[in-house]
Amino acid sequence: MKIRTALLATACAFALSACGGDDASPTADPAATPSTAPAETSPAQTPPATTDAAPGDMAPADTAPADSADAAPQDATASAGGACEVEIEGNDAMQFNTKSITIPSSCDDFTITLVHTGTMPVAAMGHNVVITESGDMQGVNADGMAAGLEQGYVKPDDDRVIAKTELIGGGETSSVTFSTSNLEAGGDYKFFCSFPGHAALMNGSVIVE
Ligand code: ZN
């Protein structure tokens, strides 16, 4: 402590004198003294302060998540109403948590974030989000299956694919941002998971409005 204090005082004095000339010396001493005093008291206060703060923080912390939990659905609703992004969850039960995505035509770009909330590996319960015209869904899905796991079950350079995330396993997240210029308002689009066998359950409508 004493050495640190001395070093601090010296450093302060040096810094201040370097900056301030004569005024620095009187300033440096008072500055060093109070800075030492709180430094010594604060360690002593810290344990009780931390202990008090912990339960104290817990209470606000409990209410804070509650508030933010209330806010989250509101945010989700709001984003569905106009934001240029959406988050979709896929789980180990081969389900998306939504049956439709709304893309406002006012968005130049749109971002889809897929969150795999499960724990199973990609090879067993992989999920992605692929967007095509509805009429292309079956063909893209079949070609994706043929392309295999290494291609994320999407045929490379498939022109029918409007957007796709990576194929991910449990605990992973993948985002894709794509131009909406290839989407027509009122068009008939689908999103689905192209992992073999998943699209029958894991699909929904993409609404462009
Ligand atoms: Zn899947």
PDB file of N, CA and C in Angstrom, residues 32-134:
ATOM      1  N   ALA A  32      -3.385  13.494  -3.633  1.00  0.00           N
ATOM      2  CA  ALA A  32      -2.851  12.187  -3.249  1.00  0.00           C
ATOM      3  C   ALA A  32      -3.465  11.744  -1.928  1.00  0.00           C
ATOM      4  N   THR A  33      -3.663  12.664  -1.006  1.00  0.00           N
ATOM      5  CA  THR A  33      -4.157  12.292   0.311  1.00  0.00           C
ATOM      6  C   THR A  33      -5.579  11.739   0.276  1.00  0.00           C
ATOM      7  N   PRO A  34      -6.496  12.458  -0.296  1.00  0.00           N
ATOM      8  CA  PRO A  34      -7.855  11.893  -0.361  1.00  0.00           C
ATOM      9  C   PRO A  34      -7.915  10.604  -1.178  1.00  0.00           C
ATOM     10  N   SER A  35      -7.135  10.523  -2.219  1.00  0.00           N
ATOM     11  CA  SER A  35      -7.197   9.324  -3.050  1.00  0.00           C
ATOM     12  C   SER A  35      -6.698   8.125  -2.266  1.00  0.00           C
ATOM     13  N   THR A  36      -5.769   8.359  -1.316  1.00  0.00           N
ATOM     14  CA  THR A  36      -5.278   7.264  -0.484  1.00  0.00           C
ATOM     15  C   THR A  36      -6.342   6.855   0.532  1.00  0.00           C
ATOM     16  N   ALA A  37      -6.971   7.852   1.134  1.00  0.00           N
ATOM     17  CA  ALA A  37      -7.940   7.566   2.188  1.00  0.00           C
ATOM     18  C   ALA A  37      -9.098   6.703   1.676  1.00  0.00           C
ATOM     19  N   PRO A  38      -9.755   7.096   0.616  1.00  0.00           N
ATOM     20  CA  PRO A  38     -10.834   6.250   0.093  1.00  0.00           C
ATOM     21  C   PRO A  38     -10.328   4.881  -0.345  1.00  0.00           C
ATOM     22  N   ALA A  39      -9.099   4.863  -0.825  1.00  0.00           N
ATOM     23  CA  ALA A  39      -8.554   3.592  -1.283  1.00  0.00           C
ATOM     24  C   ALA A  39      -8.440   2.619  -0.122  1.00  0.00           C
ATOM     25  N   GLU A  40      -8.118   3.156   1.088  1.00  0.00           N
ATOM     26  CA  GLU A  40      -7.983   2.266   2.240  1.00  0.00           C
ATOM     27  C   GLU A  40      -9.339   1.888   2.807  1.00  0.00           C
ATOM     28  N   THR A  41     -10.251   2.806   2.778  1.00  0.00           N
ATOM     29  CA  THR A  41     -11.568   2.505   3.358  1.00  0.00           C
ATOM     30  C   THR A  41     -12.382   1.627   2.420  1.00  0.00           C
ATOM     31  N   SER A  42     -12.209   1.816   1.142  1.00  0.00           N
ATOM     32  CA  SER A  42     -13.065   1.081   0.206  1.00  0.00           C
ATOM     33  C   SER A  42     -12.875  -0.433   0.273  1.00  0.00           C
ATOM     34  N   PRO A  43     -11.603  -0.911   0.449  1.00  0.00           N
ATOM     35  CA  PRO A  43     -11.484  -2.381   0.608  1.00  0.00           C
ATOM     36  C   PRO A  43     -12.238  -2.868   1.824  1.00  0.00           C
ATOM     37  N   ALA A  44     -12.176  -2.053   2.918  1.00  0.00           N
ATOM     38  CA  ALA A  44     -12.877  -2.447   4.133  1.00  0.00           C
ATOM     39  C   ALA A  44     -14.380  -2.434   3.907  1.00  0.00           C
ATOM     40  N   GLN A  45     -14.828  -1.471   3.120  1.00  0.00           N
ATOM     41  CA  GLN A  45     -16.270  -1.362   2.893  1.00  0.00           C
ATOM     42  C   GLN A  45     -16.748  -2.363   1.839  1.00  0.00           C
ATOM     43  N   THR A  46     -15.830  -2.767   1.026  1.00  0.00           N
ATOM     44  CA  THR A  46     -16.243  -3.587  -0.119  1.00  0.00           C
ATOM     45  C   THR A  46     -16.965  -4.877   0.258  1.00  0.00           C
ATOM     46  N   PRO A  47     -16.365  -5.657   1.219  1.00  0.00           N
ATOM     47  CA  PRO A  47     -17.054  -6.926   1.547  1.00  0.00           C
ATOM     48  C   PRO A  47     -18.491  -6.733   1.985  1.00  0.00           C
ATOM     49  N   PRO A  48     -18.722  -5.844   3.024  1.00  0.00           N
ATOM     50  CA  PRO A  48     -20.128  -5.644   3.413  1.00  0.00           C
ATOM     51  C   PRO A  48     -20.936  -5.021   2.286  1.00  0.00           C
ATOM     52  N   ALA A  49     -20.298  -4.100   1.565  1.00  0.00           N
ATOM     53  CA  ALA A  49     -21.020  -3.434   0.483  1.00  0.00           C
ATOM     54  C   ALA A  49     -21.449  -4.457  -0.569  1.00  0.00           C
ATOM     55  N   THR A  50     -20.508  -5.365  -0.878  1.00  0.00           N
ATOM     56  CA  THR A  50     -20.821  -6.370  -1.879  1.00  0.00           C
ATOM     57  C   THR A  50     -21.931  -7.299  -1.389  1.00  0.00           C
ATOM     58  N   THR A  51     -21.797  -7.661  -0.069  1.00  0.00           N
ATOM     59  CA  THR A  51     -22.798  -8.561   0.494  1.00  0.00           C
ATOM     60  C   THR A  51     -24.169  -7.902   0.498  1.00  0.00           C
ATOM     61  N   ASP A  52     -24.159  -6.613   0.872  1.00  0.00           N
ATOM     62  CA  ASP A  52     -25.436  -5.895   0.869  1.00  0.00           C
ATOM     63  C   ASP A  52     -25.956  -5.743  -0.550  1.00  0.00           C
ATOM     64  N   ALA A  53     -25.004  -5.485  -1.433  1.00  0.00           N
ATOM     65  CA  ALA A  53     -25.407  -5.195  -2.804  1.00  0.00           C
ATOM     66  C   ALA A  53     -25.971  -6.435  -3.489  1.00  0.00           C
ATOM     67  N   ALA A  54     -25.395  -7.604  -3.124  1.00  0.00           N
ATOM     68  CA  ALA A  54     -25.821  -8.825  -3.809  1.00  0.00           C
ATOM     69  C   ALA A  54     -27.315  -9.086  -3.662  1.00  0.00           C
ATOM     70  N   PRO A  55     -27.793  -9.162  -2.400  1.00  0.00           N
ATOM     71  CA  PRO A  55     -29.244  -9.336  -2.255  1.00  0.00           C
ATOM     72  C   PRO A  55     -29.995  -8.129  -2.786  1.00  0.00           C
ATOM     73  N   GLY A  56     -29.362  -6.947  -2.594  1.00  0.00           N
ATOM     74  CA  GLY A  56     -30.004  -5.740  -3.089  1.00  0.00           C
ATOM     75  C   GLY A  56     -30.154  -5.810  -4.598  1.00  0.00           C
ATOM     76  N   ASP A  57     -29.097  -6.321  -5.246  1.00  0.00           N
ATOM     77  CA  ASP A  57     -29.150  -6.419  -6.708  1.00  0.00           C
ATOM     78  C   ASP A  57     -30.133  -7.498  -7.144  1.00  0.00           C
ATOM     79  N   MET A  58     -30.211  -8.531  -6.296  1.00  0.00           N
ATOM     80  CA  MET A  58     -31.078  -9.641  -6.671  1.00  0.00           C
ATOM     81  C   MET A  58     -32.510  -9.166  -6.855  1.00  0.00           C
ATOM     82  N   ALA A  59     -32.951  -8.345  -5.908  1.00  0.00           N
ATOM     83  CA  ALA A  59     -34.340  -7.897  -5.974  1.00  0.00           C
ATOM     84  C   ALA A  59     -34.616  -7.098  -7.246  1.00  0.00           C
ATOM     85  N   PRO A  60     -33.796  -6.066  -7.487  1.00  0.00           N
ATOM     86  CA  PRO A  60     -33.996  -5.334  -8.751  1.00  0.00           C
ATOM     87  C   PRO A  60     -33.761  -6.233  -9.955  1.00  0.00           C
ATOM     88  N   ALA A  61     -32.777  -7.152  -9.809  1.00  0.00           N
ATOM     89  CA  ALA A  61     -32.466  -8.026 -10.934  1.00  0.00           C
ATOM     90  C   ALA A  61     -33.668  -8.908 -11.278  1.00  0.00           C
ATOM     91  N   ASP A  62     -34.388  -9.306 -10.214  1.00  0.00           N
ATOM     92  CA  ASP A  62     -35.559 -10.147 -10.467  1.00  0.00           C
ATOM     93  C   ASP A  62     -36.643  -9.364 -11.187  1.00  0.00           C
ATOM     94  N   THR A  63     -36.774  -8.117 -10.776  1.00  0.00           N
ATOM     95  CA  THR A  63     -37.819  -7.319 -11.420  1.00  0.00           C
ATOM     96  C   THR A  63     -37.395  -6.924 -12.822  1.00  0.00           C
ATOM     97  N   ALA A  64     -36.084  -6.706 -12.984  1.00  0.00           N
ATOM     98  CA  ALA A  64     -35.597  -6.275 -14.297  1.00  0.00           C
ATOM     99  C   ALA A  64     -35.885  -7.307 -15.387  1.00  0.00           C
ATOM    100  N   PRO A  65     -35.505  -8.588 -15.155  1.00  0.00           N
ATOM    101  CA  PRO A  65     -35.848  -9.604 -16.158  1.00  0.00           C
ATOM    102  C   PRO A  65     -37.355  -9.694 -16.384  1.00  0.00           C
ATOM    103  N   ALA A  66     -38.097  -9.511 -15.288  1.00  0.00           N
ATOM    104  CA  ALA A  66     -39.548  -9.571 -15.420  1.00  0.00           C
ATOM    105  C   ALA A  66     -40.020  -8.468 -16.363  1.00  0.00           C
ATOM    106  N   ASP A  67     -39.416  -7.290 -16.170  1.00  0.00           N
ATOM    107  CA  ASP A  67     -39.787  -6.177 -17.048  1.00  0.00           C
ATOM    108  C   ASP A  67     -39.371  -6.453 -18.475  1.00  0.00           C
ATOM    109  N   SER A  68     -38.111  -6.925 -18.592  1.00  0.00           N
ATOM    110  CA  SER A  68     -37.612  -7.140 -19.943  1.00  0.00           C
ATOM    111  C   SER A  68     -38.343  -8.320 -20.597  1.00  0.00           C
ATOM    112  N   ALA A  69     -38.759  -9.285 -19.744  1.00  0.00           N
ATOM    113  CA  ALA A  69     -39.536 -10.401 -20.292  1.00  0.00           C
ATOM    114  C   ALA A  69     -40.866  -9.900 -20.829  1.00  0.00           C
ATOM    115  N   ASP A  70     -41.422  -8.923 -20.101  1.00  0.00           N
ATOM    116  CA  ASP A  70     -42.662  -8.334 -20.595  1.00  0.00           C
ATOM    117  C   ASP A  70     -42.399  -7.558 -21.878  1.00  0.00           C
ATOM    118  N   ALA A  71     -41.230  -6.927 -21.891  1.00  0.00           N
ATOM    119  CA  ALA A  71     -40.920  -6.079 -23.034  1.00  0.00           C
ATOM    120  C   ALA A  71     -40.592  -6.916 -24.268  1.00  0.00           C
ATOM    121  N   ALA A  72     -39.995  -8.090 -24.036  1.00  0.00           N
ATOM    122  CA  ALA A  72     -39.545  -8.903 -25.164  1.00  0.00           C
ATOM    123  C   ALA A  72     -40.665  -9.240 -26.148  1.00  0.00           C
ATOM    124  N   PRO A  73     -41.790  -9.747 -25.643  1.00  0.00           N
ATOM    125  CA  PRO A  73     -42.879 -10.047 -26.581  1.00  0.00           C
ATOM    126  C   PRO A  73     -43.345  -8.795 -27.326  1.00  0.00           C
ATOM    127  N   GLN A  74     -43.328  -7.675 -26.595  1.00  0.00           N
ATOM    128  CA  GLN A  74     -43.749  -6.434 -27.241  1.00  0.00           C
ATOM    129  C   GLN A  74     -42.788  -6.093 -28.374  1.00  0.00           C
ATOM    130  N   ASP A  75     -41.481  -6.302 -28.077  1.00  0.00           N
ATOM    131  CA  ASP A  75     -40.489  -6.041 -29.111  1.00  0.00           C
ATOM    132  C   ASP A  75     -40.700  -6.973 -30.302  1.00  0.00           C
ATOM    133  N   ALA A  76     -41.004  -8.236 -29.980  1.00  0.00           N
ATOM    134  CA  ALA A  76     -41.207  -9.207 -31.046  1.00  0.00           C
ATOM    135  C   ALA A  76     -42.398  -8.809 -31.905  1.00  0.00           C
ATOM    136  N   THR A  77     -43.451  -8.372 -31.233  1.00  0.00           N
ATOM    137  CA  THR A  77     -44.635  -7.938 -31.969  1.00  0.00           C
ATOM    138  C   THR A  77     -44.300  -6.732 -32.821  1.00  0.00           C
ATOM    139  N   ALA A  78     -43.528  -5.827 -32.196  1.00  0.00           N
ATOM    140  CA  ALA A  78     -43.173  -4.615 -32.912  1.00  0.00           C
ATOM    141  C   ALA A  78     -42.338  -4.948 -34.143  1.00  0.00           C
ATOM    142  N   SER A  79     -41.397  -5.883 -33.969  1.00  0.00           N
ATOM    143  CA  SER A  79     -40.519  -6.206 -35.085  1.00  0.00           C
ATOM    144  C   SER A  79     -41.311  -6.876 -36.200  1.00  0.00           C
ATOM    145  N   ALA A  80     -42.331  -7.645 -35.801  1.00  0.00           N
ATOM    146  CA  ALA A  80     -43.170  -8.273 -36.816  1.00  0.00           C
ATOM    147  C   ALA A  80     -43.946  -7.212 -37.576  1.00  0.00           C
ATOM    148  N   GLY A  81     -44.133  -6.052 -36.936  1.00  0.00           N
ATOM    149  CA  GLY A  81     -44.928  -5.017 -37.561  1.00  0.00           C
ATOM    150  C   GLY A  81     -44.141  -4.068 -38.440  1.00  0.00           C
ATOM    151  N   GLY A  82     -42.809  -4.183 -38.468  1.00  0.00           N
ATOM    152  CA  GLY A  82     -42.122  -3.232 -39.309  1.00  0.00           C
ATOM    153  C   GLY A  82     -40.612  -3.344 -39.343  1.00  0.00           C
ATOM    154  N   ALA A  83     -40.030  -4.069 -38.385  1.00  0.00           N
ATOM    155  CA  ALA A  83     -38.586  -4.169 -38.377  1.00  0.00           C
ATOM    156  C   ALA A  83     -38.106  -5.025 -39.541  1.00  0.00           C
ATOM    157  N   CYS A  84     -36.880  -4.790 -39.930  1.00  0.00           N
ATOM    158  CA  CYS A  84     -36.322  -5.514 -41.074  1.00  0.00           C
ATOM    159  C   CYS A  84     -35.523  -6.724 -40.608  1.00  0.00           C
ATOM    160  N   GLU A  85     -36.000  -7.353 -39.568  1.00  0.00           N
ATOM    161  CA  GLU A  85     -35.327  -8.552 -39.072  1.00  0.00           C
ATOM    162  C   GLU A  85     -36.317  -9.386 -38.267  1.00  0.00           C
ATOM    163  N   VAL A  86     -35.994 -10.668 -38.164  1.00  0.00           N
ATOM    164  CA  VAL A  86     -36.822 -11.542 -37.346  1.00  0.00           C
ATOM    165  C   VAL A  86     -35.941 -12.653 -36.795  1.00  0.00           C
ATOM    166  N   GLU A  87     -36.293 -13.131 -35.614  1.00  0.00           N
ATOM    167  CA  GLU A  87     -35.573 -14.255 -35.018  1.00  0.00           C
ATOM    168  C   GLU A  87     -36.512 -15.456 -34.993  1.00  0.00           C
ATOM    169  N   ILE A  88     -35.986 -16.583 -35.441  1.00  0.00           N
ATOM    170  CA  ILE A  88     -36.762 -17.819 -35.463  1.00  0.00           C
ATOM    171  C   ILE A  88     -36.031 -18.861 -34.636  1.00  0.00           C
ATOM    172  N   GLU A  89     -36.786 -19.620 -33.860  1.00  0.00           N
ATOM    173  CA  GLU A  89     -36.186 -20.691 -33.069  1.00  0.00           C
ATOM    174  C   GLU A  89     -36.541 -22.048 -33.653  1.00  0.00           C
ATOM    175  N   GLY A  90     -35.552 -22.931 -33.671  1.00  0.00           N
ATOM    176  CA  GLY A  90     -35.790 -24.327 -34.012  1.00  0.00           C
ATOM    177  C   GLY A  90     -35.387 -25.165 -32.811  1.00  0.00           C
ATOM    178  N   ASN A  91     -36.072 -26.296 -32.601  1.00  0.00           N
ATOM    179  CA  ASN A  91     -35.767 -27.078 -31.401  1.00  0.00           C
ATOM    180  C   ASN A  91     -35.502 -28.540 -31.742  1.00  0.00           C
ATOM    181  N   ASP A  92     -35.251 -29.321 -30.708  1.00  0.00           N
ATOM    182  CA  ASP A  92     -34.946 -30.735 -30.900  1.00  0.00           C
ATOM    183  C   ASP A  92     -36.179 -31.547 -31.281  1.00  0.00           C
ATOM    184  N   ALA A  93     -37.358 -30.930 -31.204  1.00  0.00           N
ATOM    185  CA  ALA A  93     -38.593 -31.621 -31.579  1.00  0.00           C
ATOM    186  C   ALA A  93     -38.968 -31.331 -33.033  1.00  0.00           C
ATOM    187  N   MET A  94     -37.994 -30.839 -33.795  1.00  0.00           N
ATOM    188  CA  MET A  94     -38.210 -30.595 -35.221  1.00  0.00           C
ATOM    189  C   MET A  94     -39.307 -29.557 -35.455  1.00  0.00           C
ATOM    190  N   GLN A  95     -39.227 -28.475 -34.702  1.00  0.00           N
ATOM    191  CA  GLN A  95     -40.252 -27.437 -34.819  1.00  0.00           C
ATOM    192  C   GLN A  95     -39.616 -26.059 -34.906  1.00  0.00           C
ATOM    193  N   PHE A  96     -40.192 -25.216 -35.751  1.00  0.00           N
ATOM    194  CA  PHE A  96     -39.935 -23.784 -35.671  1.00  0.00           C
ATOM    195  C   PHE A  96     -40.951 -23.198 -34.697  1.00  0.00           C
ATOM    196  N   ASN A  97     -40.617 -22.033 -34.153  1.00  0.00           N
ATOM    197  CA  ASN A  97     -41.550 -21.415 -33.204  1.00  0.00           C
ATOM    198  C   ASN A  97     -42.506 -20.434 -33.887  1.00  0.00           C
ATOM    199  N   THR A  98     -42.498 -20.436 -35.216  1.00  0.00           N
ATOM    200  CA  THR A  98     -43.426 -19.567 -35.926  1.00  0.00           C
ATOM    201  C   THR A  98     -43.834 -20.221 -37.240  1.00  0.00           C
ATOM    202  N   LYS A  99     -44.992 -19.864 -37.714  1.00  0.00           N
ATOM    203  CA  LYS A  99     -45.473 -20.417 -38.990  1.00  0.00           C
ATOM    204  C   LYS A  99     -45.467 -19.367 -40.095  1.00  0.00           C
ATOM    205  N   SER A 100     -45.045 -18.159 -39.742  1.00  0.00           N
ATOM    206  CA  SER A 100     -44.987 -17.142 -40.790  1.00  0.00           C
ATOM    207  C   SER A 100     -43.956 -16.068 -40.460  1.00  0.00           C
ATOM    208  N   ILE A 101     -43.405 -15.525 -41.515  1.00  0.00           N
ATOM    209  CA  ILE A 101     -42.472 -14.405 -41.406  1.00  0.00           C
ATOM    210  C   ILE A 101     -43.047 -13.284 -42.256  1.00  0.00           C
ATOM    211  N   THR A 102     -43.062 -12.099 -41.702  1.00  0.00           N
ATOM    212  CA  THR A 102     -43.549 -10.951 -42.474  1.00  0.00           C
ATOM    213  C   THR A 102     -42.377 -10.043 -42.820  1.00  0.00           C
ATOM    214  N   ILE A 103     -42.217  -9.788 -44.086  1.00  0.00           N
ATOM    215  CA  ILE A 103     -41.153  -8.905 -44.564  1.00  0.00           C
ATOM    216  C   ILE A 103     -41.790  -7.637 -45.117  1.00  0.00           C
ATOM    217  N   PRO A 104     -41.592  -6.534 -44.443  1.00  0.00           N
ATOM    218  CA  PRO A 104     -42.149  -5.277 -44.958  1.00  0.00           C
ATOM    219  C   PRO A 104     -41.440  -4.891 -46.259  1.00  0.00           C
ATOM    220  N   SER A 105     -42.206  -4.475 -47.246  1.00  0.00           N
ATOM    221  CA  SER A 105     -41.595  -4.107 -48.523  1.00  0.00           C
ATOM    222  C   SER A 105     -40.761  -2.834 -48.392  1.00  0.00           C
ATOM    223  N   SER A 106     -40.933  -2.146 -47.269  1.00  0.00           N
ATOM    224  CA  SER A 106     -40.123  -0.947 -47.037  1.00  0.00           C
ATOM    225  C   SER A 106     -38.679  -1.295 -46.695  1.00  0.00           C
ATOM    226  N   CYS A 107     -38.421  -2.564 -46.393  1.00  0.00           N
ATOM    227  CA  CYS A 107     -37.058  -2.981 -46.043  1.00  0.00           C
ATOM    228  C   CYS A 107     -36.253  -3.262 -47.321  1.00  0.00           C
ATOM    229  N   ASP A 108     -35.115  -2.614 -47.446  1.00  0.00           N
ATOM    230  CA  ASP A 108     -34.217  -2.928 -48.565  1.00  0.00           C
ATOM    231  C   ASP A 108     -33.562  -4.284 -48.343  1.00  0.00           C
ATOM    232  N   ASP A 109     -33.178  -4.501 -47.086  1.00  0.00           N
ATOM    233  CA  ASP A 109     -32.582  -5.779 -46.696  1.00  0.00           C
ATOM    234  C   ASP A 109     -33.373  -6.337 -45.523  1.00  0.00           C
ATOM    235  N   PHE A 110     -33.344  -7.644 -45.417  1.00  0.00           N
ATOM    236  CA  PHE A 110     -34.037  -8.287 -44.309  1.00  0.00           C
ATOM    237  C   PHE A 110     -33.103  -9.310 -43.688  1.00  0.00           C
ATOM    238  N   THR A 111     -33.117  -9.393 -42.379  1.00  0.00           N
ATOM    239  CA  THR A 111     -32.227 -10.319 -41.673  1.00  0.00           C
ATOM    240  C   THR A 111     -33.039 -11.360 -40.914  1.00  0.00           C
ATOM    241  N   ILE A 112     -32.689 -12.605 -41.130  1.00  0.00           N
ATOM    242  CA  ILE A 112     -33.291 -13.701 -40.384  1.00  0.00           C
ATOM    243  C   ILE A 112     -32.206 -14.314 -39.503  1.00  0.00           C
ATOM    244  N   THR A 113     -32.508 -14.417 -38.238  1.00  0.00           N
ATOM    245  CA  THR A 113     -31.592 -15.070 -37.305  1.00  0.00           C
ATOM    246  C   THR A 113     -32.244 -16.346 -36.803  1.00  0.00           C
ATOM    247  N   LEU A 114     -31.583 -17.450 -37.059  1.00  0.00           N
ATOM    248  CA  LEU A 114     -32.081 -18.747 -36.596  1.00  0.00           C
ATOM    249  C   LEU A 114     -31.329 -19.135 -35.327  1.00  0.00           C
ATOM    250  N   VAL A 115     -32.090 -19.463 -34.303  1.00  0.00           N
ATOM    251  CA  VAL A 115     -31.505 -19.918 -33.041  1.00  0.00           C
ATOM    252  C   VAL A 115     -31.966 -21.360 -32.809  1.00  0.00           C
ATOM    253  N   HIS A 116     -31.011 -22.256 -32.715  1.00  0.00           N
ATOM    254  CA  HIS A 116     -31.331 -23.662 -32.418  1.00  0.00           C
ATOM    255  C   HIS A 116     -31.335 -23.812 -30.909  1.00  0.00           C
ATOM    256  N   THR A 117     -32.520 -23.935 -30.336  1.00  0.00           N
ATOM    257  CA  THR A 117     -32.637 -23.959 -28.874  1.00  0.00           C
ATOM    258  C   THR A 117     -32.427 -25.354 -28.299  1.00  0.00           C
ATOM    259  N   GLY A 118     -32.204 -26.332 -29.165  1.00  0.00           N
ATOM    260  CA  GLY A 118     -32.011 -27.692 -28.674  1.00  0.00           C
ATOM    261  C   GLY A 118     -30.564 -27.972 -28.313  1.00  0.00           C
ATOM    262  N   THR A 119     -30.268 -29.259 -28.157  1.00  0.00           N
ATOM    263  CA  THR A 119     -28.910 -29.665 -27.789  1.00  0.00           C
ATOM    264  C   THR A 119     -28.350 -30.715 -28.756  1.00  0.00           C
ATOM    265  N   MET A 120     -29.180 -31.198 -29.644  1.00  0.00           N
ATOM    266  CA  MET A 120     -28.727 -32.284 -30.527  1.00  0.00           C
ATOM    267  C   MET A 120     -27.780 -31.746 -31.600  1.00  0.00           C
ATOM    268  N   PRO A 121     -26.817 -32.578 -32.009  1.00  0.00           N
ATOM    269  CA  PRO A 121     -25.830 -32.136 -33.003  1.00  0.00           C
ATOM    270  C   PRO A 121     -26.443 -31.928 -34.381  1.00  0.00           C
ATOM    271  N   VAL A 122     -25.718 -31.182 -35.186  1.00  0.00           N
ATOM    272  CA  VAL A 122     -26.218 -30.794 -36.503  1.00  0.00           C
ATOM    273  C   VAL A 122     -26.512 -32.008 -37.382  1.00  0.00           C
ATOM    274  N   ALA A 123     -25.713 -33.065 -37.233  1.00  0.00           N
ATOM    275  CA  ALA A 123     -25.904 -34.235 -38.100  1.00  0.00           C
ATOM    276  C   ALA A 123     -27.180 -34.999 -37.759  1.00  0.00           C
ATOM    277  N   ALA A 124     -27.671 -34.816 -36.527  1.00  0.00           N
ATOM    278  CA  ALA A 124     -28.869 -35.540 -36.109  1.00  0.00           C
ATOM    279  C   ALA A 124     -30.126 -34.679 -36.152  1.00  0.00           C
ATOM    280  N   MET A 125     -29.976 -33.394 -35.833  1.00  0.00           N
ATOM    281  CA  MET A 125     -31.149 -32.503 -35.759  1.00  0.00           C
ATOM    282  C   MET A 125     -30.754 -31.131 -36.283  1.00  0.00           C
ATOM    283  N   GLY A 126     -30.130 -31.129 -37.457  1.00  0.00           N
ATOM    284  CA  GLY A 126     -29.711 -29.850 -38.031  1.00  0.00           C
ATOM    285  C   GLY A 126     -30.897 -29.026 -38.502  1.00  0.00           C
ATOM    286  N   HIS A 127     -30.769 -27.722 -38.357  1.00  0.00           N
ATOM    287  CA  HIS A 127     -31.813 -26.821 -38.850  1.00  0.00           C
ATOM    288  C   HIS A 127     -31.183 -25.691 -39.664  1.00  0.00           C
ATOM    289  N   ASN A 128     -31.905 -25.271 -40.671  1.00  0.00           N
ATOM    290  CA  ASN A 128     -31.582 -24.040 -41.373  1.00  0.00           C
ATOM    291  C   ASN A 128     -32.906 -23.368 -41.717  1.00  0.00           C
ATOM    292  N   VAL A 129     -32.792 -22.203 -42.284  1.00  0.00           N
ATOM    293  CA  VAL A 129     -33.974 -21.522 -42.820  1.00  0.00           C
ATOM    294  C   VAL A 129     -33.673 -21.228 -44.281  1.00  0.00           C
ATOM    295  N   VAL A 130     -34.475 -21.823 -45.148  1.00  0.00           N
ATOM    296  CA  VAL A 130     -34.337 -21.608 -46.590  1.00  0.00           C
ATOM    297  C   VAL A 130     -35.610 -20.935 -47.076  1.00  0.00           C
ATOM    298  N   ILE A 131     -35.453 -19.916 -47.900  1.00  0.00           N
ATOM    299  CA  ILE A 131     -36.623 -19.220 -48.452  1.00  0.00           C
ATOM    300  C   ILE A 131     -36.645 -19.405 -49.966  1.00  0.00           C
ATOM    301  N   THR A 132     -37.788 -19.845 -50.448  1.00  0.00           N
ATOM    302  CA  THR A 132     -37.987 -19.994 -51.894  1.00  0.00           C
ATOM    303  C   THR A 132     -39.419 -19.569 -52.223  1.00  0.00           C
ATOM    304  N   GLU A 133     -39.695 -19.478 -53.517  1.00  0.00           N
ATOM    305  CA  GLU A 133     -41.095 -19.390 -53.903  1.00  0.00           C
ATOM    306  C   GLU A 133     -41.751 -20.706 -53.492  1.00  0.00           C
ATOM    307  N   SER A 134     -43.019 -20.646 -53.177  1.00  0.00           N
ATOM    308  CA  SER A 134     -43.703 -21.846 -52.685  1.00  0.00           C
ATOM    309  C   SER A 134     -43.572 -23.007 -53.657  1.00  0.00           C
TER     310      SER A 134
END
